[in-house]
Coordinates of C-alpha atoms and ligand atoms in Angstrom, one line a residue:
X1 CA 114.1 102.0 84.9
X2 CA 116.9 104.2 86.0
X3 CA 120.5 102.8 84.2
X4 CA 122.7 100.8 86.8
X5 CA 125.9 99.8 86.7
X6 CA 126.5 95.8 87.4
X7 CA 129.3 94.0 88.4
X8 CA 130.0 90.3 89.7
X9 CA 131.4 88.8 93.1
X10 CA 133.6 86.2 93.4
X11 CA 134.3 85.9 97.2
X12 CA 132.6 87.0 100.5
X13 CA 135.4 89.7 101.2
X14 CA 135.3 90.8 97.6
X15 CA 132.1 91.3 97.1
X16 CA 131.4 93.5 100.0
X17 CA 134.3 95.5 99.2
X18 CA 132.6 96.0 95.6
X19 CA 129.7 97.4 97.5
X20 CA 131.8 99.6 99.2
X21 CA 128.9 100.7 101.9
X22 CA 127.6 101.9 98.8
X23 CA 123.8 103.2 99.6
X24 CA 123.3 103.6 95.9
X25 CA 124.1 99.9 95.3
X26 CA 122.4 97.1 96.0
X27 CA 123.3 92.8 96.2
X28 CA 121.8 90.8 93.4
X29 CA 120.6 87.5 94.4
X30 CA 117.8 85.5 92.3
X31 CA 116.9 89.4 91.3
X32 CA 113.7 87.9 91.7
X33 CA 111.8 90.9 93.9
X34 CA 114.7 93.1 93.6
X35 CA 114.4 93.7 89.4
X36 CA 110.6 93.5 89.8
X37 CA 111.1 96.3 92.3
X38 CA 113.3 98.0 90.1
X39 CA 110.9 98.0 87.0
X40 CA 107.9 99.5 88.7
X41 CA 110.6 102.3 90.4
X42 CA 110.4 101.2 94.1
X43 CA 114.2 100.6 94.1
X44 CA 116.6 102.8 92.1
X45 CA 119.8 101.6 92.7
X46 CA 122.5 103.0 91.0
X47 CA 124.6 99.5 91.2
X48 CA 124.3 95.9 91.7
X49 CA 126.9 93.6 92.9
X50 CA 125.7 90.2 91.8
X51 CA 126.1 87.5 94.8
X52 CA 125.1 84.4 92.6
X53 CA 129.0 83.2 91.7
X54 CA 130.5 83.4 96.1
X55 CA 131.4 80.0 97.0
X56 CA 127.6 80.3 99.6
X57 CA 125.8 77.4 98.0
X58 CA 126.2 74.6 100.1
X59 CA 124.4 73.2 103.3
X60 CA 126.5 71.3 105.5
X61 CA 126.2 69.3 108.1
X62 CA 127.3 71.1 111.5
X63 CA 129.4 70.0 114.7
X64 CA 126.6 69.9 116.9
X65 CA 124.4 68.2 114.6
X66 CA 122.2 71.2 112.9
X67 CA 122.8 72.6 109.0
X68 CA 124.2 75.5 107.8
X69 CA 122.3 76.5 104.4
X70 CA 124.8 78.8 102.4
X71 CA 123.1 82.5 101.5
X72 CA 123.0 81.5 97.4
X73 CA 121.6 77.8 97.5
X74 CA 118.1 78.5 96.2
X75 CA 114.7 77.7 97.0
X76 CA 114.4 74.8 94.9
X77 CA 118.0 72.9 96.3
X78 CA 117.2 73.7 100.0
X79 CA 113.4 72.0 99.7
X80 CA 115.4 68.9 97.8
X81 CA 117.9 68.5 100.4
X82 CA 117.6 65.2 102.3
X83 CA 118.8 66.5 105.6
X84 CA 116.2 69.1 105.4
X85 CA 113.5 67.3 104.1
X86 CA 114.4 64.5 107.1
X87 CA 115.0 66.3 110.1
X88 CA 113.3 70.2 109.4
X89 CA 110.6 69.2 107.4
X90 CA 108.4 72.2 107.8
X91 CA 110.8 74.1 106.6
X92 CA 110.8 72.1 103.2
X93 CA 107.4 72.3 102.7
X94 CA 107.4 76.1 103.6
X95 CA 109.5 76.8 100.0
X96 CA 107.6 75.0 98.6
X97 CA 104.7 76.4 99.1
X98 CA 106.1 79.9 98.0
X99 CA 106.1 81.0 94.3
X100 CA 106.7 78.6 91.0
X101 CA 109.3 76.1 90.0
X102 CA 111.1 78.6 87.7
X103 CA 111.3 81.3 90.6
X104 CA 112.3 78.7 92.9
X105 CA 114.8 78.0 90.7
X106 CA 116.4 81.4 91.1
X107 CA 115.7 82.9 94.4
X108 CA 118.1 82.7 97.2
X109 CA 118.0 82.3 101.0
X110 CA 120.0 85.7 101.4
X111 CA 117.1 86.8 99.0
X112 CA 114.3 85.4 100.6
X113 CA 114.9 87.1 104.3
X114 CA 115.2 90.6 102.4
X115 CA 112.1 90.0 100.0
X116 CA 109.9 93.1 100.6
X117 CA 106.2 93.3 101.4
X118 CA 103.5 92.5 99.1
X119 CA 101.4 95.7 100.4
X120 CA 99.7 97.2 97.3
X121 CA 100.6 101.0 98.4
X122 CA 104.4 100.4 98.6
X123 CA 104.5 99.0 95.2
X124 CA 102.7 101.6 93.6
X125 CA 104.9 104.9 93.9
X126 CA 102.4 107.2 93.2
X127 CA 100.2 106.2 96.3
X128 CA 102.0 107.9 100.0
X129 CA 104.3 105.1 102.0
X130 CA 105.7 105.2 105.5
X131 CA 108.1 102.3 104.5
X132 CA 108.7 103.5 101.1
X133 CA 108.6 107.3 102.1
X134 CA 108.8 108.2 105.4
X135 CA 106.7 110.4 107.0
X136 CA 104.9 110.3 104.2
X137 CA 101.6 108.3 105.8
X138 CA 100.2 105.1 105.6
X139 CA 96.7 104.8 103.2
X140 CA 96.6 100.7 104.0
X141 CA 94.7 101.8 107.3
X142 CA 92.1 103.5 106.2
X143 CA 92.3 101.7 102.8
X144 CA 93.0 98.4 101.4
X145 CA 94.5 96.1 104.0
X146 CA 92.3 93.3 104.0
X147 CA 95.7 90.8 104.0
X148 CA 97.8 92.6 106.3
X149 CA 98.7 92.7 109.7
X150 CA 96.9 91.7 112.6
X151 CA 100.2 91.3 115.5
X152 CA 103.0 93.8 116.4
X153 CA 101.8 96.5 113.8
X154 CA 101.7 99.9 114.3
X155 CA 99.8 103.2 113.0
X156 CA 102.8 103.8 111.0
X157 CA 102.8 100.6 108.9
X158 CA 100.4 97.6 108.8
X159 CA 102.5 95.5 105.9
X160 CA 103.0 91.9 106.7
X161 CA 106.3 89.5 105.7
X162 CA 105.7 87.9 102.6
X163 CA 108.7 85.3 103.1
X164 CA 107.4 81.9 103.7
X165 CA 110.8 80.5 104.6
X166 CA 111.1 82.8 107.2
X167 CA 108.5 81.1 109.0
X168 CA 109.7 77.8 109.4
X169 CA 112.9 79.1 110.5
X170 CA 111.7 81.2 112.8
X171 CA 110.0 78.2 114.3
X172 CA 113.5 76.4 114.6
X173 CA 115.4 79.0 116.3
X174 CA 117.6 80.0 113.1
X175 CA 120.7 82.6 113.2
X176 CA 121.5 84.7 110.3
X177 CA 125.3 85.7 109.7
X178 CA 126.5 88.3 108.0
X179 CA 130.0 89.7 106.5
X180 CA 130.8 93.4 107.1
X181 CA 133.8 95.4 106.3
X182 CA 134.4 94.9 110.0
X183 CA 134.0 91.6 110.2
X184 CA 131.5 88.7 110.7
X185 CA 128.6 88.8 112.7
X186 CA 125.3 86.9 113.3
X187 CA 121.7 88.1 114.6
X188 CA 119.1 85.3 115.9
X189 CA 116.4 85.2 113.8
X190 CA 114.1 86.5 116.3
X191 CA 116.4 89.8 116.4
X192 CA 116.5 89.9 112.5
X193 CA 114.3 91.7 111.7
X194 CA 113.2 95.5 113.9
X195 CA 109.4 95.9 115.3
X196 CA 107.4 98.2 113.3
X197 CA 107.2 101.3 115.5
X198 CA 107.1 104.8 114.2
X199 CA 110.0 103.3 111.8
X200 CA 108.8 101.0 109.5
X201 CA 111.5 102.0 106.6
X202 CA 113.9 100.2 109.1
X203 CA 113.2 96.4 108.4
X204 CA 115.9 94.9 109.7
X205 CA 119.4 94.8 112.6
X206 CA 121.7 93.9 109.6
X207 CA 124.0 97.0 109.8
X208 CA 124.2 99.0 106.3
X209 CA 126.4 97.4 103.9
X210 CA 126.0 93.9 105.3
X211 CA 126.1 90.7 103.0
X212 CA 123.9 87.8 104.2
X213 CA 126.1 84.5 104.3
X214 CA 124.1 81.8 105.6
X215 CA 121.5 80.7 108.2
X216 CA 122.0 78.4 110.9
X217 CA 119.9 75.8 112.0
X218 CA 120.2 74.2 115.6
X219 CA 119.9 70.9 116.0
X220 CA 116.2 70.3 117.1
X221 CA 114.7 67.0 117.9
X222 CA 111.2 68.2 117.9
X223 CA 111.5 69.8 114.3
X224 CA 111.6 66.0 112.4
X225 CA 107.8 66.1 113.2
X226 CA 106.9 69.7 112.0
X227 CA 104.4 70.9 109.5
X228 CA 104.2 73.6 107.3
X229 CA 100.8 74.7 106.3
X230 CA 100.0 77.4 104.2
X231 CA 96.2 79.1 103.4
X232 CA 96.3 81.7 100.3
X233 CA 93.5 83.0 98.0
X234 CA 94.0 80.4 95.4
X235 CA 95.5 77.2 95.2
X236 CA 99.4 77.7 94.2
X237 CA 101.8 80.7 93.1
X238 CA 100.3 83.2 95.3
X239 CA 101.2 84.4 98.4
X240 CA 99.8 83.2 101.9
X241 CA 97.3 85.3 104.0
X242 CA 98.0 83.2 107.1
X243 CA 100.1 80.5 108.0
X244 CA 101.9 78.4 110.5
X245 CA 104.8 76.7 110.9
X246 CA 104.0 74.1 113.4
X247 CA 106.5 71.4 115.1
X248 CA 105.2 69.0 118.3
X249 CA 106.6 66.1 120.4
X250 CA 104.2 64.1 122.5
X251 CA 104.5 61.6 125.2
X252 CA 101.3 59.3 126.9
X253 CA 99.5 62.3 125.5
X254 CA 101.0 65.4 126.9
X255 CA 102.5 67.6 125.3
X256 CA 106.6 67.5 125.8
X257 CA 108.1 70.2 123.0
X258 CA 106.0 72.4 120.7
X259 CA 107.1 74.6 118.0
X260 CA 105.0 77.5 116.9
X261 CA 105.4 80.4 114.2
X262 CA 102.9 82.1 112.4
X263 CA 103.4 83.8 108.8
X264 CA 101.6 86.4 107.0
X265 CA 100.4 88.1 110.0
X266 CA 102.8 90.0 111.0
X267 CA 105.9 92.7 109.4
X268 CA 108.3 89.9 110.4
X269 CA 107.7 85.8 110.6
X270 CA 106.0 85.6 114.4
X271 CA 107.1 83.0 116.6
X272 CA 103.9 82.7 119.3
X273 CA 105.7 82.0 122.3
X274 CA 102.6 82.8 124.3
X275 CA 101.0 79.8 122.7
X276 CA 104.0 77.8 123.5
X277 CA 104.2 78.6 126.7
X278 CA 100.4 77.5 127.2
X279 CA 101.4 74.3 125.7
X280 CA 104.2 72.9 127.3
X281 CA 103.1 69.8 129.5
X282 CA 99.2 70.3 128.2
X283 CA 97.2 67.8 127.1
X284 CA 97.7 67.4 123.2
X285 CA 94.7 67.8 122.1
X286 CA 91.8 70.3 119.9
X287 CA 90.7 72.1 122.9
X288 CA 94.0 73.1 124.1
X289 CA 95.2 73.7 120.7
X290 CA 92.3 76.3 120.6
X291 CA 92.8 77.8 123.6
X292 CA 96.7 78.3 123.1
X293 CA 96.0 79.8 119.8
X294 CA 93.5 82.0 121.8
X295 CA 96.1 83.3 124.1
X296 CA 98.4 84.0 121.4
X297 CA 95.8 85.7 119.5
X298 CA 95.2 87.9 122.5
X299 CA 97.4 90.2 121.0
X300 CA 95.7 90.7 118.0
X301 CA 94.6 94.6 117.0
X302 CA 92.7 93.6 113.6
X303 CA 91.5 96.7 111.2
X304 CA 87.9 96.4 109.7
X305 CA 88.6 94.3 107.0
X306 CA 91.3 91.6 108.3
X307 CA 89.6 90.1 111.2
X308 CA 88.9 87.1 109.6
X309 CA 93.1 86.4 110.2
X310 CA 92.2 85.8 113.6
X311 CA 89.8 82.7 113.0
X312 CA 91.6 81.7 110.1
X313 CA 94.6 81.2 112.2
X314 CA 93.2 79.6 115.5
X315 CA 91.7 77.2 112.8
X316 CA 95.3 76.9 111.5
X317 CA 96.8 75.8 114.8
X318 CA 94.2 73.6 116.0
X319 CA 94.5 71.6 112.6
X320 CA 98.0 71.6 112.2
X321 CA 98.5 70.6 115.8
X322 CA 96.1 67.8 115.9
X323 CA 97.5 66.6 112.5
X324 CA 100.9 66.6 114.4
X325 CA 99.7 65.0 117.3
X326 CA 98.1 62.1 115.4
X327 CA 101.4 61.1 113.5
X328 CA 103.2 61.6 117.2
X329 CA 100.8 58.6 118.7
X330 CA 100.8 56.8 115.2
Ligands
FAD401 C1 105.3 85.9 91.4 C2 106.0 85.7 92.7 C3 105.4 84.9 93.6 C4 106.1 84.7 94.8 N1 105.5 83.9 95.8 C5 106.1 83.8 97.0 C6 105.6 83.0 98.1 O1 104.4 82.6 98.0 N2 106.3 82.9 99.2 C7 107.5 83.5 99.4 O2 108.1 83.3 100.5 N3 108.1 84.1 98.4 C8 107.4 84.3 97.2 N4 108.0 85.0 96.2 C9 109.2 85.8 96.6 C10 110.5 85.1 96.2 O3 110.6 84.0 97.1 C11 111.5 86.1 96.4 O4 111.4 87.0 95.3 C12 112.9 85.6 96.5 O5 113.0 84.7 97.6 C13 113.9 86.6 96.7 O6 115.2 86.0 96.5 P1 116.2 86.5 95.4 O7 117.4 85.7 95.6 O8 115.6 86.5 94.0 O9 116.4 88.0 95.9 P2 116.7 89.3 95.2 O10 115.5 89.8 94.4 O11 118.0 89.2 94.4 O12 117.0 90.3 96.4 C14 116.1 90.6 97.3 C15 116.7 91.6 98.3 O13 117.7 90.9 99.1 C16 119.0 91.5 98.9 N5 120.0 90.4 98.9 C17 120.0 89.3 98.1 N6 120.9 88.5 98.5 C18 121.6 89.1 99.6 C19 122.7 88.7 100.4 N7 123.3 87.5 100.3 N8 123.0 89.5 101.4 C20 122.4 90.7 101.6 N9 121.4 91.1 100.8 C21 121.0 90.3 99.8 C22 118.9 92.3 97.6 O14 119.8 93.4 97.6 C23 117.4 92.7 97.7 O15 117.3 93.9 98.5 C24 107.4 85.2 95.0 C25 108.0 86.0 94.0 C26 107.3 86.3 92.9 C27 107.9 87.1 91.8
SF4_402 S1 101.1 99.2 105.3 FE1 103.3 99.8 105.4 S2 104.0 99.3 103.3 FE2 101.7 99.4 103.2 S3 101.2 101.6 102.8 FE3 101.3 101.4 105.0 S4 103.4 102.0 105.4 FE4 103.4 101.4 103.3

């Protein structure tokens, strides 16, 4: 591990003076990917400015009736938090279904958006990486890729988001804000993070330098029936290869407001508006689950050995939906 340097952050303006537009130096949240990444090499950075002390740590209620989840509150307090658990609980049950107790424990929001793929060639940095190394090729195509993207990927890079979280607020419309040297600024979810292209290296709009300081959630009626559903290679502490976030309101058996987002699939959390869109004022039931999931899944340019991500997740939907739409006529 290359020596670093390693200083602490008291407020939002101090500590992104500290980093100074530093690309040498990096924010420490939970360190829980970051120091992993650092161990193996991936990340070299010749400073951290440790986030854990700014006064981000809260979630609080806002004017027009949403939350506002702080970058530092960690896994474990946002799945705790009543208001979540009440009124977003996919999003609950999405953290929870991501790593262990003890990670939980550590890892933050800010953390959590920034975590970086899982793929097997970008950890290792003797194997060629267009997102570690540009230019230098991507082996997952012709090689191992058997949990990685199906949607929106490119010859370039066929990684998938690992971040759990990230689905559920993608399904709820979230907006990430920032603090720059500039200023403040904010970036829907759904502009977060960049498509794939012929850049994968470039994972997200933030601009350089930029500290995470919260994520907004809008108030959403339709997210107090939601469901966050999770299918991974063995039964806890692993990470998912496919999964939905799911949310659905349904009235004499129609369906009035659906919420879709799909994780592991994709390199970003993928909101399936298509699926939506074939939804709205359907009836709610397994057939036209299926067939939404279908049109959504249209998309879908599977390699040899990931196919099976397109069943699994038209299996996904259609149980998740129908689970939702049984509590919504309970
Ligand atoms: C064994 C294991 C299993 C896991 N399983 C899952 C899983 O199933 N699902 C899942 O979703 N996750 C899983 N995780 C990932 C875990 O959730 C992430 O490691 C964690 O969320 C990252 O948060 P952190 O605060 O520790 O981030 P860090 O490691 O501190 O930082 C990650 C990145 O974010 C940047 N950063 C941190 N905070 C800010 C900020 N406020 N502003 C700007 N940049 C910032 C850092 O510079 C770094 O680049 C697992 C991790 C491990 C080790
Ligand atoms: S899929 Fe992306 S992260 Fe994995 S080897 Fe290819 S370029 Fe690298």
């Amino acid at each position: 591990m290359r020596e670093f340097g390693y200083q602490r952050a008291y407020d939002v303006s101090g500590a992104v003076a500290l980093l100074d537009g530093d690309g040498e130096a990096r924010f420490l949240g939970g360190g829980t990917n970051l120091v992993d990444l650092m161990k193996t090499g991936v990340e070299r950075p010749a400073r951290l400015v440790d986030v854990r002390d700014l006064p981000l740590n809260r979630i609080d209620p806002t004017g027009d009736g949403g939350l506002r989840i702080g970058a530092t509150v960690t896994n474990s307090d946002l799945a705790a938090h009543p208001e979540v658990r009440l009124h977003y609980p996919a999003l609950a049950q999405a953290v929870l279904a991501g790593a262990s107790g003890q990670l939980r424990n550590m890892a933050t929001v800010g953390g959590n958006l920034l975590q970086r793929t899982r793929c097997g060639y970008f950890s290792d940095i003797t194997s060629a990486c267009n997102k570690r190394n540009p230019g230098s090729g991507c082996p997952a195509v012709t090689g191992e890729h058997h949990n990685h993207a199906i949607l929106g990927a490119s010859d370039h890079c066929v990684a998938t988001h690992p971040s759990d979280m990230g689905v559920a607020l993608a399904a709820f419309d979230a907006t990430v804000s920032y603090e720059t040297a500039d200023g403040p600024g904010e970036l829907p979810l759904a502009d977060f993070y960049l498509p794939v292209g012929e850049t994968p290296h470039l994972e997200t709009a933030l601009p350089p330098g930029a500290l995470i300081t919260g994520v907004t959630l809008p108030p959403t009626q339709v997210a107090a029936n939601s469901r966050y559903r999770k299918v991974r290679e063995r039964a806890s502490y692993a990470f998912a290869i496919g999964s939905i976030a799911a949310a659905l309101d349904v009235e004499d058996g129609v369906v009035r407001d659906v919420r879709l987002a799909f994780g592991a699939v994709a390199s970003r959390p993928w909101r399936a508006r298509t699926a939506e869109r074939a939804l709205l004022g359907a009836p709610a039931d397994a057939e036209h689950f299926a067939a939404a999931a279908d049109a959504e899944l249209a998309q879908a340019t599977p390699l040899p050995h990931n196919g099976y991500k397109v069943t699994l997740m038209r299996n996904l939907v259609v149980a998740g939906l129908s689970e939702l739409a049984e509590e919504a006529t309970r």
